[in-house]
Amino acid sequence: MIILNRKYSKNPMFLVLYLFFLILILGACSQKEKVNLKVPVKNVKPKTPVISAVGQKWKLPISIPEGEFSKLVGWLSETKVLYITNLEQTSSLYRYDLLTGKSELIYKSENPIIKVVISPSKKSILIHASQSASEGLVTIIDIKGTEILKKSFPSYELAFEWNPYNEAQVLVTKFAEDWSFQVLLIDLKKTNTSELDFPQPFVKWIDGNEIAFINWAEDSPSLFGPLHVKNLKNGIEKTLFPSVIDFSVLRDVLMTISVNEQDQSLAIYSFFDKQKRKLFTFSMPQLTRYSDWLVPFYDYNEQNRQFITFRPLSSGEMDSYSEGFQLRTYNLKNGNSSLIMDGLENEPMTLSPKGEALLYGNRFEKIIDLGAKKIYQLVKE
């Protein structure tokens, strides 16, 4: 900035010359700026926006061949999904091609289908149908619809866990009406079912022969519990972590959720490799419910080593929370986090095999193109 000396500020001729000189300087600067803008920066290619073409190729909404849409089950491949329809007391299982818009009948059940679980390799499908209020029918088929196993279980409810390291084995937890339970192991190769001794009903495979569970105290209910692992061959049981509120086995990664000891309004997500070495950790606001903490829905893509979850904007009580959730990804390779979308509801999700899209909603009735950050309806409302 140029400041006039008081000695010359009252001289008219000097003022004219000064203003003329100032105009020349400003004009030169302006021309220099214009020239600089036109000169390209060396060795730097202009950035072009990344536009995902995934969602643009999808044929949506799904045209239901027969009956009424019940729910979408999950992914069979990056472009094929599985869905259930109901017609009176029967249910049908269809494979839908997102690129061609065609539905193909895989299996028809004479009983209403309650639940369908796709095996980790996508080569087998477990179908839980209701024969009555006190009996469930489990049928396992291959991808073409050929039956591999069919077995009835007297039960009020059933829960399932495929063994991702040996898909010939499936854990079945059978609940009675009073919520007493039995944990059973179906072996498809040996074609037999055996009972296992576990103190907790919700168990997960941690490797081919070991099963993990949170050993909640029965006599004194707690929000925390030790994470135990039990070897099926020798029966040895040990504690992996002394205090967690939830966990998941993500194929090659073990995830635990605990509470920050200094600030219980924060949940700590920790990821470990097979040797229990910590790979990555992050924290996020925690919402409380009547008797426990809310664990927002999440999924993991093994190929990209990306964890995706809903994240609340603040801590507090779930009943009064109204700020919506962010959909965020966390990269276990470099620790980076990316915001996909915000203002969403915390509803079930499942990633496509390559991690390019996400089935979303209580019936997986929506699909999110993660590259374009757009939500599409799979079926007409």
Coordinates of C-alpha atoms in Angstrom, one line a residue:
M1 CA 0.0 0.0 0.0
I2 CA 1.4 3.5 -0.9
I3 CA 1.0 6.2 1.7
L4 CA 1.3 9.9 0.6
N5 CA 3.7 12.1 2.5
R6 CA 1.9 15.0 4.1
K7 CA 4.4 17.3 2.5
Y8 CA 3.0 16.6 -1.0
S9 CA -0.6 15.8 -0.3
K10 CA -1.8 19.4 -0.8
N11 CA 0.0 19.9 -4.1
P12 CA -2.6 19.5 -7.0
M13 CA 0.0 18.8 -9.7
F14 CA 1.6 16.1 -7.6
L15 CA -1.8 14.5 -6.9
V16 CA -2.6 14.2 -10.6
L17 CA 0.8 12.6 -11.3
Y18 CA 0.4 10.3 -8.4
L19 CA -3.0 9.1 -9.5
F20 CA -1.8 8.6 -13.1
F21 CA 1.2 6.6 -11.7
L22 CA -1.1 4.5 -9.5
I23 CA -3.5 3.6 -12.4
L24 CA -0.5 2.4 -14.4
I25 CA 0.7 0.1 -11.6
L26 CA -2.8 -1.4 -11.0
G27 CA -3.3 -1.9 -14.7
A28 CA 0.1 -3.7 -15.0
C29 CA -0.8 -6.0 -12.0
S30 CA -4.1 -6.8 -13.5
Q31 CA -2.5 -7.8 -16.9
K32 CA 0.1 -9.9 -15.1
E33 CA -2.7 -11.7 -13.2
K34 CA -4.5 -12.4 -16.5
V35 CA -1.4 -13.7 -18.1
N36 CA -0.6 -15.9 -15.2
L37 CA -4.0 -17.5 -15.3
K38 CA -3.5 -18.5 -18.9
V39 CA -0.2 -20.2 -18.3
P40 CA -0.7 -23.9 -17.5
V41 CA 1.1 -25.4 -14.6
K42 CA 3.8 -27.8 -15.8
N43 CA 3.4 -31.6 -15.2
V44 CA 0.0 -31.2 -13.6
K45 CA -3.0 -32.7 -15.5
P46 CA -6.4 -31.0 -15.0
K47 CA -8.6 -32.9 -12.6
T48 CA -11.8 -34.4 -14.0
P49 CA -14.7 -35.2 -11.7
V50 CA -15.1 -38.9 -10.9
I51 CA -18.6 -40.0 -12.0
S52 CA -19.8 -43.5 -11.2
A53 CA -21.6 -45.3 -13.9
V54 CA -22.7 -48.2 -11.7
G55 CA -26.1 -46.8 -10.8
Q56 CA -26.7 -45.6 -14.4
K57 CA -26.6 -49.2 -15.7
W58 CA -29.0 -50.7 -13.2
K59 CA -32.5 -51.7 -14.4
L60 CA -34.7 -50.5 -11.6
P61 CA -37.2 -50.9 -10.0
I62 CA -37.5 -54.6 -9.9
S63 CA -40.6 -56.0 -11.8
I64 CA -42.0 -58.7 -9.5
P65 CA -43.0 -61.8 -11.6
E66 CA -45.5 -63.2 -9.2
G67 CA -46.8 -62.5 -5.7
E68 CA -45.8 -59.7 -3.4
F69 CA -42.3 -58.4 -2.6
S70 CA -41.2 -59.5 0.9
K71 CA -37.6 -58.5 1.3
L72 CA -34.3 -58.5 -0.5
V73 CA -31.8 -61.0 1.0
G74 CA -28.3 -59.9 -0.2
W75 CA -25.7 -60.1 -3.0
L76 CA -24.9 -63.1 -5.1
S77 CA -22.4 -61.1 -7.2
E78 CA -21.6 -57.5 -8.0
T79 CA -24.6 -57.3 -10.3
K80 CA -26.9 -60.0 -9.0
V81 CA -29.1 -59.9 -5.9
L82 CA -31.5 -62.4 -4.2
Y83 CA -35.1 -61.5 -3.1
I84 CA -38.2 -63.2 -1.6
T85 CA -41.8 -62.9 -2.7
N86 CA -44.9 -64.2 -1.0
L87 CA -48.1 -65.6 -2.5
E88 CA -50.7 -66.7 0.0
Q89 CA -48.8 -69.3 2.2
T90 CA -46.0 -69.9 -0.2
S91 CA -42.7 -68.1 -0.8
S92 CA -40.4 -67.9 -3.8
L93 CA -36.7 -67.0 -4.0
Y94 CA -35.6 -65.1 -7.1
R95 CA -32.2 -64.1 -8.5
Y96 CA -32.3 -60.6 -10.1
D97 CA -29.8 -59.3 -12.6
L98 CA -29.3 -55.5 -12.1
L99 CA -27.9 -55.1 -15.6
T100 CA -30.5 -57.0 -17.6
G101 CA -33.5 -56.4 -15.4
K102 CA -34.4 -60.1 -15.4
S103 CA -35.7 -62.2 -12.5
E104 CA -35.0 -65.9 -12.3
L105 CA -36.8 -68.3 -10.0
I106 CA -34.3 -70.3 -7.9
Y107 CA -36.5 -72.0 -5.3
K108 CA -40.2 -72.2 -4.2
S109 CA -41.2 -73.0 -0.7
E110 CA -44.6 -74.4 0.3
N111 CA -44.1 -72.6 3.6
P112 CA -43.5 -68.9 4.4
I113 CA -39.8 -68.0 4.3
I114 CA -38.7 -66.3 7.5
K115 CA -35.0 -65.9 6.8
V116 CA -32.4 -66.5 4.0
V117 CA -28.7 -66.6 4.7
I118 CA -26.2 -66.6 1.8
S119 CA -22.9 -68.5 2.4
P120 CA -19.7 -66.4 2.5
S121 CA -18.6 -67.8 -0.9
K122 CA -22.0 -67.1 -2.4
K123 CA -22.2 -70.7 -3.5
S124 CA -24.9 -72.0 -1.1
I125 CA -28.1 -70.6 0.3
L126 CA -29.8 -71.4 3.7
I127 CA -33.5 -71.0 3.8
H128 CA -35.5 -70.9 7.1
A129 CA -39.2 -71.5 6.5
S130 CA -42.0 -71.7 9.1
Q131 CA -43.8 -75.0 9.2
S132 CA -45.7 -73.9 12.3
A133 CA -45.3 -71.5 15.3
S134 CA -43.2 -74.1 17.1
E135 CA -41.2 -75.7 14.2
G136 CA -38.8 -74.3 11.7
L137 CA -37.7 -76.0 8.4
V138 CA -34.1 -75.4 7.3
T139 CA -33.3 -76.1 3.7
I140 CA -29.8 -75.6 2.2
I141 CA -29.5 -75.3 -1.6
D142 CA -26.8 -74.6 -4.1
I143 CA -26.9 -71.6 -6.4
K144 CA -29.0 -73.4 -9.0
G145 CA -31.6 -74.4 -6.5
T146 CA -30.6 -78.0 -5.9
E147 CA -31.3 -79.2 -2.4
I148 CA -28.3 -80.2 -0.3
L149 CA -30.1 -80.6 3.1
K150 CA -33.6 -80.3 4.5
K151 CA -34.2 -80.6 8.3
S152 CA -36.9 -79.6 10.8
F153 CA -36.1 -78.0 14.1
P154 CA -38.7 -77.8 16.9
S155 CA -38.1 -74.2 17.9
Y156 CA -39.6 -70.7 18.6
E157 CA -36.7 -69.0 16.8
L158 CA -33.5 -69.9 15.0
A159 CA -30.2 -68.1 14.4
F160 CA -27.5 -69.2 12.0
E161 CA -23.7 -68.7 11.4
W162 CA -21.9 -70.1 8.4
N163 CA -18.4 -71.2 9.0
P164 CA -16.5 -69.0 6.5
Y165 CA -13.4 -71.2 6.7
N166 CA -15.3 -74.4 6.1
E167 CA -18.7 -73.9 4.5
A168 CA -19.7 -77.5 5.1
Q169 CA -20.4 -76.4 8.7
V170 CA -23.2 -74.2 9.9
L171 CA -24.0 -73.2 13.5
V172 CA -27.7 -73.2 14.4
T173 CA -28.9 -71.7 17.7
K174 CA -32.4 -73.0 18.6
F175 CA -34.6 -71.0 20.9
A176 CA -37.6 -72.3 22.9
E177 CA -40.5 -70.0 23.7
D178 CA -39.0 -69.2 27.2
W179 CA -35.7 -68.3 25.3
S180 CA -33.8 -71.3 26.6
F181 CA -31.5 -72.4 23.8
Q182 CA -29.3 -75.1 22.3
V183 CA -26.3 -74.5 20.0
L184 CA -26.1 -77.2 17.2
L185 CA -23.5 -77.8 14.5
I186 CA -24.7 -79.0 11.1
D187 CA -22.0 -80.8 9.1
L188 CA -23.0 -81.1 5.5
K189 CA -20.2 -83.5 4.6
K190 CA -20.9 -85.9 7.4
T191 CA -24.7 -85.2 7.0
N192 CA -25.2 -85.1 10.8
T193 CA -26.1 -82.6 13.5
S194 CA -24.4 -82.4 16.9
E195 CA -25.0 -80.4 20.0
L196 CA -22.3 -78.0 21.3
D197 CA -21.9 -76.8 24.9
F198 CA -21.9 -73.0 25.1
P199 CA -23.0 -70.7 27.9
Q200 CA -24.2 -68.1 25.4
P201 CA -26.5 -68.4 22.3
F202 CA -24.9 -65.8 20.0
V203 CA -21.6 -67.3 18.8
K204 CA -19.4 -66.6 15.8
W205 CA -16.6 -68.5 14.1
I206 CA -13.2 -66.9 14.7
D207 CA -11.3 -69.6 12.7
G208 CA -12.0 -73.1 11.3
N209 CA -12.1 -74.7 14.8
E210 CA -12.7 -71.9 17.2
I211 CA -15.8 -70.1 18.2
A212 CA -16.0 -66.7 20.0
F213 CA -18.7 -65.3 22.2
I214 CA -19.2 -62.6 24.9
N215 CA -19.6 -64.4 28.2
W216 CA -22.3 -62.2 29.8
A217 CA -22.7 -62.6 33.5
E218 CA -26.1 -64.3 34.2
D219 CA -26.5 -63.5 37.9
S220 CA -25.5 -59.8 37.5
P221 CA -26.5 -58.3 34.1
S222 CA -23.8 -55.9 32.8
L223 CA -23.3 -53.7 29.8
F224 CA -19.8 -55.2 29.4
G225 CA -18.5 -58.7 29.1
P226 CA -15.3 -60.6 28.4
L227 CA -14.8 -61.9 24.9
H228 CA -14.1 -65.7 25.1
V229 CA -13.0 -68.1 22.5
K230 CA -13.5 -71.9 22.6
N231 CA -11.7 -74.6 20.6
L232 CA -14.1 -77.2 19.3
K233 CA -11.5 -79.9 19.1
N234 CA -9.9 -79.8 22.6
G235 CA -12.6 -77.8 24.5
I236 CA -10.1 -75.3 25.8
E237 CA -11.7 -71.9 26.5
K238 CA -9.8 -68.7 27.0
T239 CA -10.4 -64.9 27.3
L240 CA -9.3 -62.7 24.4
F241 CA -10.4 -59.4 25.8
P242 CA -11.6 -58.6 29.3
S243 CA -14.4 -56.1 28.5
V244 CA -16.3 -55.4 25.3
I245 CA -19.9 -54.5 24.4
D246 CA -19.9 -56.1 21.0
F247 CA -17.6 -57.8 18.5
S248 CA -17.5 -59.2 14.9
V249 CA -15.3 -61.5 13.0
L250 CA -14.7 -60.0 9.5
R251 CA -13.0 -62.9 7.9
D252 CA -9.4 -61.9 8.3
V253 CA -10.1 -59.2 10.9
L254 CA -11.5 -59.3 14.4
M255 CA -13.3 -56.1 15.5
T256 CA -14.2 -55.2 19.1
I257 CA -16.4 -52.4 20.3
S258 CA -15.6 -51.1 23.8
V259 CA -16.2 -47.9 25.8
N260 CA -13.7 -45.1 26.3
E261 CA -12.8 -45.3 30.0
Q262 CA -12.2 -41.6 30.3
D263 CA -15.3 -40.6 28.4
Q264 CA -18.1 -43.1 28.3
S265 CA -20.0 -41.1 25.7
L266 CA -17.5 -42.4 23.1
A267 CA -17.4 -45.9 21.6
I268 CA -14.0 -47.4 20.6
Y269 CA -13.8 -49.6 17.5
S270 CA -10.6 -51.7 17.4
F271 CA -9.4 -54.0 14.6
F272 CA -7.0 -56.9 15.0
D273 CA -5.3 -59.3 12.7
K274 CA -5.2 -63.1 13.3
Q275 CA -2.3 -62.7 15.7
K276 CA -4.4 -60.2 17.7
R277 CA -2.1 -57.3 16.7
K278 CA -4.0 -54.0 16.6
L279 CA -4.4 -52.8 13.0
F280 CA -6.5 -49.7 13.4
T281 CA -8.8 -48.0 15.9
F282 CA -11.3 -45.1 15.9
S283 CA -13.9 -43.6 18.2
M284 CA -17.3 -42.1 17.6
P285 CA -20.2 -40.7 19.6
Q286 CA -22.3 -43.3 21.5
L287 CA -26.1 -43.4 21.9
T288 CA -27.6 -45.1 24.9
R289 CA -30.8 -47.2 24.9
Y290 CA -33.0 -48.4 27.8
S291 CA -30.8 -51.3 28.8
D292 CA -27.7 -51.0 26.6
W293 CA -25.8 -49.0 24.0
L294 CA -26.8 -48.7 20.3
V295 CA -24.3 -50.3 17.9
P296 CA -25.1 -48.7 14.5
F297 CA -25.3 -51.1 11.5
Y298 CA -22.0 -51.8 9.7
D299 CA -20.3 -54.0 7.2
Y300 CA -16.8 -54.8 5.9
N301 CA -15.3 -55.3 2.5
E302 CA -12.4 -57.7 2.7
Q303 CA -11.1 -56.9 -0.8
N304 CA -10.7 -53.2 -0.1
R305 CA -10.2 -53.6 3.6
Q306 CA -12.8 -51.0 4.2
F307 CA -15.2 -50.8 7.1
I308 CA -18.4 -48.9 6.6
T309 CA -20.8 -47.8 9.3
F310 CA -23.4 -45.3 10.3
R311 CA -22.0 -42.6 12.7
P312 CA -24.2 -40.4 14.9
L313 CA -23.3 -36.7 15.1
S314 CA -23.4 -36.5 18.9
S315 CA -23.8 -38.7 22.0
G316 CA -26.9 -38.9 24.0
E317 CA -30.1 -41.0 24.4
M318 CA -31.4 -42.8 21.3
D319 CA -35.0 -42.0 22.1
S320 CA -34.4 -38.2 21.9
Y321 CA -31.8 -38.3 19.1
S322 CA -32.9 -36.6 15.9
E323 CA -29.7 -35.5 14.1
G324 CA -29.5 -38.4 11.6
F325 CA -26.5 -40.5 10.8
Q326 CA -23.5 -40.1 8.6
L327 CA -22.5 -43.0 6.3
R328 CA -18.7 -43.3 6.6
T329 CA -16.0 -45.6 5.4
Y330 CA -12.8 -46.3 7.3
N331 CA -9.8 -47.7 5.5
L332 CA -7.8 -50.2 7.5
K333 CA -4.8 -49.9 5.3
N334 CA -4.1 -46.2 5.8
G335 CA -6.5 -45.2 8.6
N336 CA -8.4 -42.7 6.3
S337 CA -12.0 -42.0 6.8
S338 CA -14.4 -40.7 4.1
L339 CA -17.9 -39.3 4.4
I340 CA -20.3 -41.0 1.8
M341 CA -23.6 -39.4 2.8
D342 CA -25.3 -37.8 5.8
G343 CA -28.8 -37.3 7.1
L344 CA -29.6 -41.1 6.8
E345 CA -31.4 -43.4 9.1
N346 CA -29.6 -46.2 11.0
E347 CA -30.9 -49.2 9.0
P348 CA -29.5 -52.6 8.0
M349 CA -26.8 -52.6 5.2
T350 CA -24.7 -55.0 3.2
L351 CA -21.9 -54.2 0.8
S352 CA -21.5 -55.7 -2.6
P353 CA -18.5 -58.1 -3.1
K354 CA -16.4 -55.3 -4.7
G355 CA -17.7 -52.6 -2.3
E356 CA -19.1 -50.4 -5.1
A357 CA -22.7 -50.5 -3.9
L358 CA -24.7 -51.0 -0.7
L359 CA -28.1 -52.6 -0.1
Y360 CA -29.8 -50.5 2.6
G361 CA -33.1 -50.5 4.5
N362 CA -35.1 -52.7 6.8
R363 CA -36.0 -54.9 3.8
F364 CA -32.9 -53.9 1.8
E365 CA -35.4 -52.2 -0.4
K366 CA -32.9 -49.4 -1.3
I367 CA -29.5 -49.5 -3.0
I368 CA -26.8 -46.9 -2.7
D369 CA -24.2 -46.3 -5.5
L370 CA -21.3 -45.4 -3.3
G371 CA -19.3 -43.8 -6.1
A372 CA -22.1 -41.4 -7.2
K373 CA -23.5 -41.2 -3.6
K374 CA -27.0 -41.7 -4.8
I375 CA -29.9 -43.8 -3.4
Y376 CA -32.2 -45.8 -5.7
Q377 CA -35.4 -47.7 -4.9
L378 CA -35.2 -51.4 -5.7
V379 CA -39.0 -51.9 -5.7
K380 CA -41.9 -49.5 -6.2
E381 CA -43.4 -48.3 -2.9

